[in-house]
Amino acid sequence: MRYARSFLEDLVQLDPLQHQEIYDYVLTQMRQIESVYELPGLRPLDPSRIYYRFGLKDYLIGIEATGRIIKLIRILPKPEV
């Protein structure tokens, strides 16, 4: 698993409780998955199926999946509907 600078910058901007929840999820639960398709609410962002997003609490997390390597790109708040 890899982390983009933008992901780390977004993570630092979160309040401490949300920061810890996302950090724990990324370091424990995400490392145990066998396939990117096991992520909750995973949706492709492009036709090539390299970029995806999934939801975690009130946030969307953008990833790049190439083979068995997952790169975390962004953490953005879910849009209000």
mmCIF file of C-alpha atoms in Angstrom:
data_model
loop_
_atom_site.group_PDB
_atom_site.id
_atom_site.type_symbol
_atom_site.label_atom_id
_atom_site.label_comp_id
_atom_site.label_asym_id
_atom_site.label_seq_id
_atom_site.Cartn_x
_atom_site.Cartn_y
_atom_site.Cartn_z
ATOM 1 C CA MET A 1 0.000 0.000 0.000
ATOM 2 C CA ARG A 2 1.246 3.444 -0.899
ATOM 3 C CA TYR A 3 0.176 6.946 0.058
ATOM 4 C CA ALA A 4 0.110 10.067 -2.089
ATOM 5 C CA ARG A 5 1.201 13.313 -0.486
ATOM 6 C CA SER A 6 -2.324 14.660 -1.071
ATOM 7 C CA PHE A 7 -3.776 11.774 0.990
ATOM 8 C CA LEU A 8 -1.428 12.484 3.886
ATOM 9 C CA GLU A 9 -2.182 16.218 3.724
ATOM 10 C CA ASP A 10 -5.932 15.498 3.764
ATOM 11 C CA LEU A 11 -5.474 13.118 6.705
ATOM 12 C CA VAL A 12 -3.630 15.741 8.757
ATOM 13 C CA GLN A 13 -6.452 18.246 8.165
ATOM 14 C CA LEU A 14 -9.088 15.995 9.787
ATOM 15 C CA ASP A 15 -10.137 16.413 13.398
ATOM 16 C CA PRO A 16 -8.331 13.982 15.743
ATOM 17 C CA LEU A 17 -11.197 11.467 16.108
ATOM 18 C CA GLN A 18 -11.828 11.162 12.365
ATOM 19 C CA HIS A 19 -8.097 11.107 11.703
ATOM 20 C CA GLN A 20 -7.677 8.154 14.070
ATOM 21 C CA GLU A 21 -10.651 6.217 12.628
ATOM 22 C CA ILE A 22 -9.415 6.528 9.049
ATOM 23 C CA TYR A 23 -5.806 5.883 10.044
ATOM 24 C CA ASP A 24 -6.811 2.704 11.920
ATOM 25 C CA TYR A 25 -8.919 1.489 8.994
ATOM 26 C CA VAL A 26 -6.127 2.051 6.483
ATOM 27 C CA LEU A 27 -3.413 0.452 8.622
ATOM 28 C CA THR A 28 -5.380 -2.554 9.879
ATOM 29 C CA GLN A 29 -8.475 -3.486 7.916
ATOM 30 C CA MET A 30 -7.339 -2.420 4.441
ATOM 31 C CA ARG A 31 -4.124 -4.385 4.783
ATOM 32 C CA GLN A 32 -6.142 -7.562 5.385
ATOM 33 C CA ILE A 33 -8.255 -7.418 2.222
ATOM 34 C CA GLU A 34 -7.524 -9.855 -0.587
ATOM 35 C CA SER A 35 -9.042 -7.767 -3.384
ATOM 36 C CA VAL A 36 -9.776 -4.093 -3.915
ATOM 37 C CA TYR A 37 -13.378 -5.131 -4.612
ATOM 38 C CA GLU A 38 -13.845 -5.919 -0.905
ATOM 39 C CA LEU A 39 -13.783 -2.203 -0.017
ATOM 40 C CA PRO A 40 -17.158 -0.783 1.105
ATOM 41 C CA GLY A 41 -19.107 0.987 -1.651
ATOM 42 C CA LEU A 42 -16.288 0.751 -4.186
ATOM 43 C CA ARG A 43 -17.026 2.564 -7.461
ATOM 44 C CA PRO A 44 -14.773 3.038 -10.488
ATOM 45 C CA LEU A 45 -13.973 6.629 -11.446
ATOM 46 C CA ASP A 46 -12.836 5.941 -14.991
ATOM 47 C CA PRO A 47 -13.423 3.341 -17.730
ATOM 48 C CA SER A 48 -9.917 1.895 -17.375
ATOM 49 C CA ARG A 49 -10.773 0.804 -13.821
ATOM 50 C CA ILE A 50 -7.576 2.088 -12.297
ATOM 51 C CA TYR A 51 -9.090 4.857 -10.176
ATOM 52 C CA TYR A 52 -11.790 4.111 -7.618
ATOM 53 C CA ARG A 53 -13.510 5.665 -4.653
ATOM 54 C CA PHE A 54 -15.112 4.152 -1.594
ATOM 55 C CA GLY A 55 -16.934 5.548 1.387
ATOM 56 C CA LEU A 56 -15.842 5.461 4.989
ATOM 57 C CA LYS A 57 -17.995 7.258 7.561
ATOM 58 C CA ASP A 58 -18.554 10.796 6.209
ATOM 59 C CA TYR A 59 -15.670 10.666 3.732
ATOM 60 C CA LEU A 60 -14.857 9.426 0.260
ATOM 61 C CA ILE A 61 -11.404 7.960 -0.227
ATOM 62 C CA GLY A 62 -9.877 7.991 -3.700
ATOM 63 C CA ILE A 63 -7.487 5.196 -4.642
ATOM 64 C CA GLU A 64 -5.415 4.010 -7.573
ATOM 65 C CA ALA A 65 -5.346 0.232 -7.957
ATOM 66 C CA THR A 66 -2.741 -1.336 -10.218
ATOM 67 C CA GLY A 67 -2.376 -5.058 -9.749
ATOM 68 C CA ARG A 68 -1.952 -5.774 -6.050
ATOM 69 C CA ILE A 69 -0.714 -2.252 -5.277
ATOM 70 C CA ILE A 70 -3.202 0.221 -3.835
ATOM 71 C CA LYS A 71 -2.242 3.879 -3.678
ATOM 72 C CA LEU A 72 -4.369 6.105 -1.449
ATOM 73 C CA ILE A 73 -4.811 9.432 -3.211
ATOM 74 C CA ARG A 74 -7.385 11.666 -1.456
ATOM 75 C CA ILE A 75 -9.794 11.902 1.468
ATOM 76 C CA LEU A 76 -12.724 14.188 0.745
ATOM 77 C CA PRO A 77 -15.924 14.853 2.688
ATOM 78 C CA LYS A 78 -19.034 13.244 1.213
ATOM 79 C CA PRO A 79 -21.163 15.817 -0.587
ATOM 80 C CA GLU A 80 -24.351 16.838 1.161
ATOM 81 C CA VAL A 81 -27.430 15.796 -0.758
#
